[in-house]
CSV table of C-alpha atoms in Angstrom, one decimal:
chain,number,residue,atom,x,y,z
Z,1,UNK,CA,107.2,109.5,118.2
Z,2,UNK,CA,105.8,111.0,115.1
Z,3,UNK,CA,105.2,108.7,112.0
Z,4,UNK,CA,105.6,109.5,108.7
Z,5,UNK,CA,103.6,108.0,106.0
Z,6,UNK,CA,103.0,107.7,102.5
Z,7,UNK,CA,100.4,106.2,100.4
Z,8,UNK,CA,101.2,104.8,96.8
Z,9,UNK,CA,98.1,104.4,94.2
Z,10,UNK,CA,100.0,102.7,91.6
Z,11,UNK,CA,99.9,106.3,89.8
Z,12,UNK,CA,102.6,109.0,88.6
Z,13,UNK,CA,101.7,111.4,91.3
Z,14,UNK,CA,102.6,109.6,94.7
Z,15,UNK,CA,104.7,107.5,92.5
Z,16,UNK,CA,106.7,110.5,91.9
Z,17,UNK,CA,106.0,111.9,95.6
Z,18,UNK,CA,107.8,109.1,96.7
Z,19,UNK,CA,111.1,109.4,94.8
Z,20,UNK,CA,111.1,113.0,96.3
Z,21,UNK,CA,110.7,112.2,99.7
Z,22,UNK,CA,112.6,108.9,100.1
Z,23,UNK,CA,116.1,110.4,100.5
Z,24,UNK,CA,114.8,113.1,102.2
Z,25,UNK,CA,112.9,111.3,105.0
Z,26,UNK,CA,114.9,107.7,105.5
Z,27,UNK,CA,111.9,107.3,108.3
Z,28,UNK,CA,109.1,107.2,106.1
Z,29,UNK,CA,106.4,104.1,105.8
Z,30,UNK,CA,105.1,103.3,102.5
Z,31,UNK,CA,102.0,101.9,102.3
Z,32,UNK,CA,99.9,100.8,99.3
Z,33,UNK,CA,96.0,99.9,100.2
Z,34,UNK,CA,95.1,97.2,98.0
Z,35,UNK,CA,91.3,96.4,97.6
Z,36,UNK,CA,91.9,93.1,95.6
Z,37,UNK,CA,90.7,94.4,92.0
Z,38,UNK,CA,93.8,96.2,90.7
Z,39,UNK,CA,95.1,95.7,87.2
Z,40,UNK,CA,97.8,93.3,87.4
Z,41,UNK,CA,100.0,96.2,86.0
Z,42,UNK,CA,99.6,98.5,89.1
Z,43,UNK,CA,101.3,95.1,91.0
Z,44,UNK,CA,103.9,95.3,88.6
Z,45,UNK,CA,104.3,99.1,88.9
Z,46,UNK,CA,104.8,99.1,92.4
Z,47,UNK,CA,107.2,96.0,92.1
Z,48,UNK,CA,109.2,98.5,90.1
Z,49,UNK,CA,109.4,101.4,92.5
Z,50,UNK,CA,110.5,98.8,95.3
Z,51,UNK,CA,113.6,97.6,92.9
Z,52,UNK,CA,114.4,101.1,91.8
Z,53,UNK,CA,114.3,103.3,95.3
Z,54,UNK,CA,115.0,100.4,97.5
Z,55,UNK,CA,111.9,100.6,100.1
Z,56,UNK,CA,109.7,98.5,101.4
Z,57,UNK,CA,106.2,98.8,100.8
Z,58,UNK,CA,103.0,97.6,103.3
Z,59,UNK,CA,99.9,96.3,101.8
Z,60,UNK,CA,97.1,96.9,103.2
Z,61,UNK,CA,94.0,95.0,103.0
Z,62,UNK,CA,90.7,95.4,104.6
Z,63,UNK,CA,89.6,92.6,107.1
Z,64,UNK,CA,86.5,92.2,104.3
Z,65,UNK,CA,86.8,92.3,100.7
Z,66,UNK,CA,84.7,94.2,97.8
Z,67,UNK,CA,82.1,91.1,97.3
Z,68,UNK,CA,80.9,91.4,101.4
Z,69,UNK,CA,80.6,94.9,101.6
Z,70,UNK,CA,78.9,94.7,97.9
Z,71,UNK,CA,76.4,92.7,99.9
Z,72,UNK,CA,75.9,94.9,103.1
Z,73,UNK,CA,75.0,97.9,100.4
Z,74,UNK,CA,72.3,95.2,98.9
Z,75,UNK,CA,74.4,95.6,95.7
Z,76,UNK,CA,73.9,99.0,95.4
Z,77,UNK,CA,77.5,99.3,93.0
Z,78,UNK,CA,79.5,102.6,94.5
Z,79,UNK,CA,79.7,105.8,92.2
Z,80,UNK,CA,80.7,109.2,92.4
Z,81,UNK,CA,78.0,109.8,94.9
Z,82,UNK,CA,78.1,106.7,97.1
Z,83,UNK,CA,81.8,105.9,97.5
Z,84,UNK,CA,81.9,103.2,99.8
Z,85,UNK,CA,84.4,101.5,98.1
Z,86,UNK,CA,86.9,104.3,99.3
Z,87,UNK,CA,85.6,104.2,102.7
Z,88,UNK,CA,85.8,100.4,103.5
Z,89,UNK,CA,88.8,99.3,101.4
Z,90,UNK,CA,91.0,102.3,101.6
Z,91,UNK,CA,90.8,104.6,104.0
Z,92,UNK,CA,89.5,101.9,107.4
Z,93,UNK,CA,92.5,100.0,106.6
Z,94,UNK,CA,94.7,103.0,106.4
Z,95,UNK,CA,93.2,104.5,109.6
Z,96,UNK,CA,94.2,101.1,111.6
Z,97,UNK,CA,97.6,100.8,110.0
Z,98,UNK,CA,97.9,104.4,111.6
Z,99,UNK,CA,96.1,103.7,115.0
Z,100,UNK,CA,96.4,106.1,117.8
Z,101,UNK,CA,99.8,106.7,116.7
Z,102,UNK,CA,100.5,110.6,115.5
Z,103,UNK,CA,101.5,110.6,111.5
Z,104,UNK,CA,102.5,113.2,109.1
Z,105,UNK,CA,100.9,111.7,106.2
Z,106,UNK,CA,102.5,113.2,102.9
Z,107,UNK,CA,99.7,113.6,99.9
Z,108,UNK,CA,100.5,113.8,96.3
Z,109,UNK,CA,98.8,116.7,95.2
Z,110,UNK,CA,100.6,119.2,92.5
Z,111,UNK,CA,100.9,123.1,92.6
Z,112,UNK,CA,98.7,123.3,89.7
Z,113,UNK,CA,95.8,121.2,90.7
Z,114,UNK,CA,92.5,123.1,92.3
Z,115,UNK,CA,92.2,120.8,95.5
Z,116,UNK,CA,92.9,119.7,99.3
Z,117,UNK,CA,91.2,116.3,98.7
Z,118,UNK,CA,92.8,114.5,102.4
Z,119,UNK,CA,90.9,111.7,103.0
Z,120,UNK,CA,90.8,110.7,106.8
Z,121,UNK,CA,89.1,113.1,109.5
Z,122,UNK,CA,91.3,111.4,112.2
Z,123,UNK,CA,92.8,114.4,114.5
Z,124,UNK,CA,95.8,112.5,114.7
Z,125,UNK,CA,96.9,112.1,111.3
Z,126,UNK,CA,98.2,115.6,109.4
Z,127,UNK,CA,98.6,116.0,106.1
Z,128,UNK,CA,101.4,117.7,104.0
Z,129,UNK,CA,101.5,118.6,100.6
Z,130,UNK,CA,104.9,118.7,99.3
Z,131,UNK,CA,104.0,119.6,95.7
Z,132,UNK,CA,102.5,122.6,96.2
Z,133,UNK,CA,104.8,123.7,98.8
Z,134,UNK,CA,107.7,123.6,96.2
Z,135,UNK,CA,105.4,124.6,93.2
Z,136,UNK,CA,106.0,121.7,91.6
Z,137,UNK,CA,103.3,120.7,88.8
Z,138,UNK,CA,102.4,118.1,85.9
Z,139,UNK,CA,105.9,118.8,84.1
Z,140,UNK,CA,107.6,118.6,87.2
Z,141,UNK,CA,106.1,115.2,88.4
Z,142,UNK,CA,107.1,114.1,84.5
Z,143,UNK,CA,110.6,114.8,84.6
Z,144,UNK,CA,111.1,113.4,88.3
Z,145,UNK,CA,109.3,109.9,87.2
Z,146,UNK,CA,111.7,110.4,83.9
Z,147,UNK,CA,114.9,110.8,85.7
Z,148,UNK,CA,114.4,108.1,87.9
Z,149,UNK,CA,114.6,106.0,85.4
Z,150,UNK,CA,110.3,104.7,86.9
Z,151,UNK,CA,108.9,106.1,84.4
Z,152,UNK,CA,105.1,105.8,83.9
Z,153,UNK,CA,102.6,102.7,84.6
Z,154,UNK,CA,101.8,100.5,81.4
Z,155,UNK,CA,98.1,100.9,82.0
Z,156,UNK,CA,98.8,104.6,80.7
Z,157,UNK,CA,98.7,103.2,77.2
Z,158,UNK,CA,95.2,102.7,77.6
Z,159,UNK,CA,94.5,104.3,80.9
Z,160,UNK,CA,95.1,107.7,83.0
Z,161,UNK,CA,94.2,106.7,86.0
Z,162,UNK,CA,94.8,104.3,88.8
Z,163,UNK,CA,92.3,102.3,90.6
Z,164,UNK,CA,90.4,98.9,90.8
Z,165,UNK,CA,90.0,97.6,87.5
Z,166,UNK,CA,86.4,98.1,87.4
Z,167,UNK,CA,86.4,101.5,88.9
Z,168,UNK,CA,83.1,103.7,88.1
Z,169,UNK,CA,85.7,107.2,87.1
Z,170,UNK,CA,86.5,105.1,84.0
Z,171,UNK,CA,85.3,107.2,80.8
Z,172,UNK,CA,83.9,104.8,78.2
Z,173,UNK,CA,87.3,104.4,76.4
Z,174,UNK,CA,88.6,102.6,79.3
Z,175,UNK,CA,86.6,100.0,79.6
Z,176,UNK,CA,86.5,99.3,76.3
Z,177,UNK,CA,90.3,98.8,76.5
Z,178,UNK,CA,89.7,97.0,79.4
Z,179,UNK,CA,87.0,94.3,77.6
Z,180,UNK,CA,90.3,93.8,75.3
Z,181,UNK,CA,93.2,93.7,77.1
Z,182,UNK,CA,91.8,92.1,80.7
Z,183,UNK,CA,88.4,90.5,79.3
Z,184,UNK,CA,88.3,88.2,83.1
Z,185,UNK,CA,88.3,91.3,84.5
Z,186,UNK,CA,85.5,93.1,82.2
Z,187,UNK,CA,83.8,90.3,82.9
Z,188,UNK,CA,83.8,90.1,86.7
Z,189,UNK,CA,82.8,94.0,86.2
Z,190,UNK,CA,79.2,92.8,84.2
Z,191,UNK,CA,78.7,90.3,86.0
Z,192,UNK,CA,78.8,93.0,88.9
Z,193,UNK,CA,76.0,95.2,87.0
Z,194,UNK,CA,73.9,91.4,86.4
Z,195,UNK,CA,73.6,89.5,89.0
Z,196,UNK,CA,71.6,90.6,91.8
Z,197,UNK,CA,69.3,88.1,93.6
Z,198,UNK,CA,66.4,90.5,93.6
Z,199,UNK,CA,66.5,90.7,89.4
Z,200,UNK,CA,67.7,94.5,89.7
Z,201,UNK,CA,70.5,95.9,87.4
Z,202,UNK,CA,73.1,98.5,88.3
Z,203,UNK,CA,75.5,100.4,85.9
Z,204,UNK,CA,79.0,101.5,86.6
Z,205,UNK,CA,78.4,104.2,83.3
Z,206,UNK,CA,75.8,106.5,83.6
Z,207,UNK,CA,73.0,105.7,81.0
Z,208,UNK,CA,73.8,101.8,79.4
Z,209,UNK,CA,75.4,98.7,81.0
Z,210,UNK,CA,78.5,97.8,79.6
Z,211,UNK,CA,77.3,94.5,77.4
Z,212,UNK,CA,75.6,97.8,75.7
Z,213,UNK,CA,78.9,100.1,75.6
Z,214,UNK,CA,80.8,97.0,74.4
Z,215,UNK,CA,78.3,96.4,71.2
Z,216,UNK,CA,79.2,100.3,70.0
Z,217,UNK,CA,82.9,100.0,70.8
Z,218,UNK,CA,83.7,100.6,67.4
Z,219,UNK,CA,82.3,104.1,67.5
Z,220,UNK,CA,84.1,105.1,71.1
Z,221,UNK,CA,87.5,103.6,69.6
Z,222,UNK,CA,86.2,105.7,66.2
Z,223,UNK,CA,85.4,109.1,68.4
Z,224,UNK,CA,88.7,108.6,70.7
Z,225,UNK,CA,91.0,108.6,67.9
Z,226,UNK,CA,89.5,111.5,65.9
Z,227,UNK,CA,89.7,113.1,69.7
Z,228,UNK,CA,93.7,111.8,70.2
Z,229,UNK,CA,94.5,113.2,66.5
Z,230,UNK,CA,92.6,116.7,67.0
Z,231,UNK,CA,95.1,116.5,70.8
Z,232,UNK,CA,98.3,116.0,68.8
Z,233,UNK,CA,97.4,118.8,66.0
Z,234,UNK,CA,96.6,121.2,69.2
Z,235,UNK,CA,99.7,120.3,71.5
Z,236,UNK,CA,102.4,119.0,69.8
Z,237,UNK,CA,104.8,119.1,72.2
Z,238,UNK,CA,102.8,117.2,74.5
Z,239,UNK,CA,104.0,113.1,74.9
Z,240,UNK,CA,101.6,110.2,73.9
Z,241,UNK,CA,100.5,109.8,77.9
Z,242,UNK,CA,99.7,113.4,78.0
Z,243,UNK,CA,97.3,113.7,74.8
Z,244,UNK,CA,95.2,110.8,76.5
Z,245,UNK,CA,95.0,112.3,79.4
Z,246,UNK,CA,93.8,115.6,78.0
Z,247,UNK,CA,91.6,113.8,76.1
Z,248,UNK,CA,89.9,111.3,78.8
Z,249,UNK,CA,89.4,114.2,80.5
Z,250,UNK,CA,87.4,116.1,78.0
Z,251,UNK,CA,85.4,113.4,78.0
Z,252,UNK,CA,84.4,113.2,81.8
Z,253,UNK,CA,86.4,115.5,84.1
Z,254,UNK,CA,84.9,114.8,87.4
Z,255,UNK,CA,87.3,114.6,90.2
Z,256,UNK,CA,88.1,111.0,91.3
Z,257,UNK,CA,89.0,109.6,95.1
Z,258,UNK,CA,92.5,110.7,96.2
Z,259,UNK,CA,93.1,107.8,98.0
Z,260,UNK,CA,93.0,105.6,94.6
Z,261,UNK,CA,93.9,108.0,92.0
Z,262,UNK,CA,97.2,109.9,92.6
């Protein structure tokens, strides 16, 4: 028997993936992969798409946690080029909830975005787009997540992406917002960049620690709201979450993990 599987990041696009697919395949597993560190609205997000399609969703958790396998990498924090985060708490426990078992695992990815991006070499688990076999873009995914009455995360006030709440794809605006509106977990996230036995310092932003982002903030919130305003002037027809989006990725467009971020 072939399973069929879905991942949920707590963002619009498998969000919206899975209102698509959830009449369509009565069979299908839902799983969220949940590393410990997510904002408390990604919780509540997925506690919404239970209530509204009626499905069950499987958390998965790794057999050891961020602050061990921080250690093991001599607190070495994980970046764009050393993404072990991805590796140990999302895709292992993935691969064991899948086993030797033969899975179709359906992947979030729209028509109009420039990449394959499946996570898991495992022979046995296929993936399937569904997106971009219908040609089904941003818009699209929109209108489904309006229509379902779902809607968006809250964290999109603030945020366009999903992820731990100390992720290293935040742009500076983000954890900024992040300082005010969940200052334990801005705090954990220094105390992350501090505290290493051997006196080192890491980052998670490229260039300053984020005790030194924190003491400019007023001139990120200053830059990001002469960037939202230009946005608005540009594409007026675009909604509020959009303009950020467009915006935070001006700022730093490099492609995040597919297993967090869709």
């Amino acid at each position: 028997m072939t399973r069929h599987i879905l991942g949920l990041s707590g963002g619009k696009d498998s969000t919206a993936l899975a209102i698509l697919m959830h009449k369509e395949v009565p069979q299908m597993e839902y799983f969220f992969c949940d590393t410990g560190k997510e904002l408390p609205e990604t919780y509540e997000y997925l506690e919404r798409i239970k209530a509204r399609l009626g499905i069950k969703i499987e958390y998965l958790n790794a057999e050891r946690d961020f602050d061990h396998w921080l250690e093991v990498f001599n607190g070495v924090l994980p970046s764009p080029r050393v993404r072990w985060c991805t590796r140990k708490l999302k895709i292992e426990p993935l691969e064991k909830f899948v086993g030797d078992d033969k899975a179709v695992s359906y992947i979030g990815i729209r028509a109009d975005e420039n990449r394959e991006g499946y996570v898991s070499a495992q022979p046995n688990i296929y993936p399937v787009y569904p997106f971009k076999e219908r040609g089904l873009v941003k818009s699209d995914i929109l209108n489904i997540l309006d229509d379902s009455g779902i809607g968006l995360p809250s964290y999109y006030e603030w945020r366009s992406r999903s992820g731990c709440s100390f992720c290293f794809f935040q742009r500076k605006y983000e954890w900024v917002k992040l300082a005010e509106k969940h200052p334990e977990e801005f705090a954990q996230a220094v105390a992350y960049e501090r505290d290493h036995k051997d006196g080192r310092t890491y980052t998670w932003t490229q260039g300053e620690t984020l005790l030194e982002l924190i003491a400019r903030k007023d001139q990120v919130i200053a830059d990001h709201e002469k960037a939202i305003a230009k946005e608005k002037k540009t594409s007026p027809k675009l909604s509020l979450a959009e303009v950020l989006e467009s915006v935070l990725d001006d700022e730093d467009d490099e492609m995040p993990c597919l297993a967090c971020h869709l």
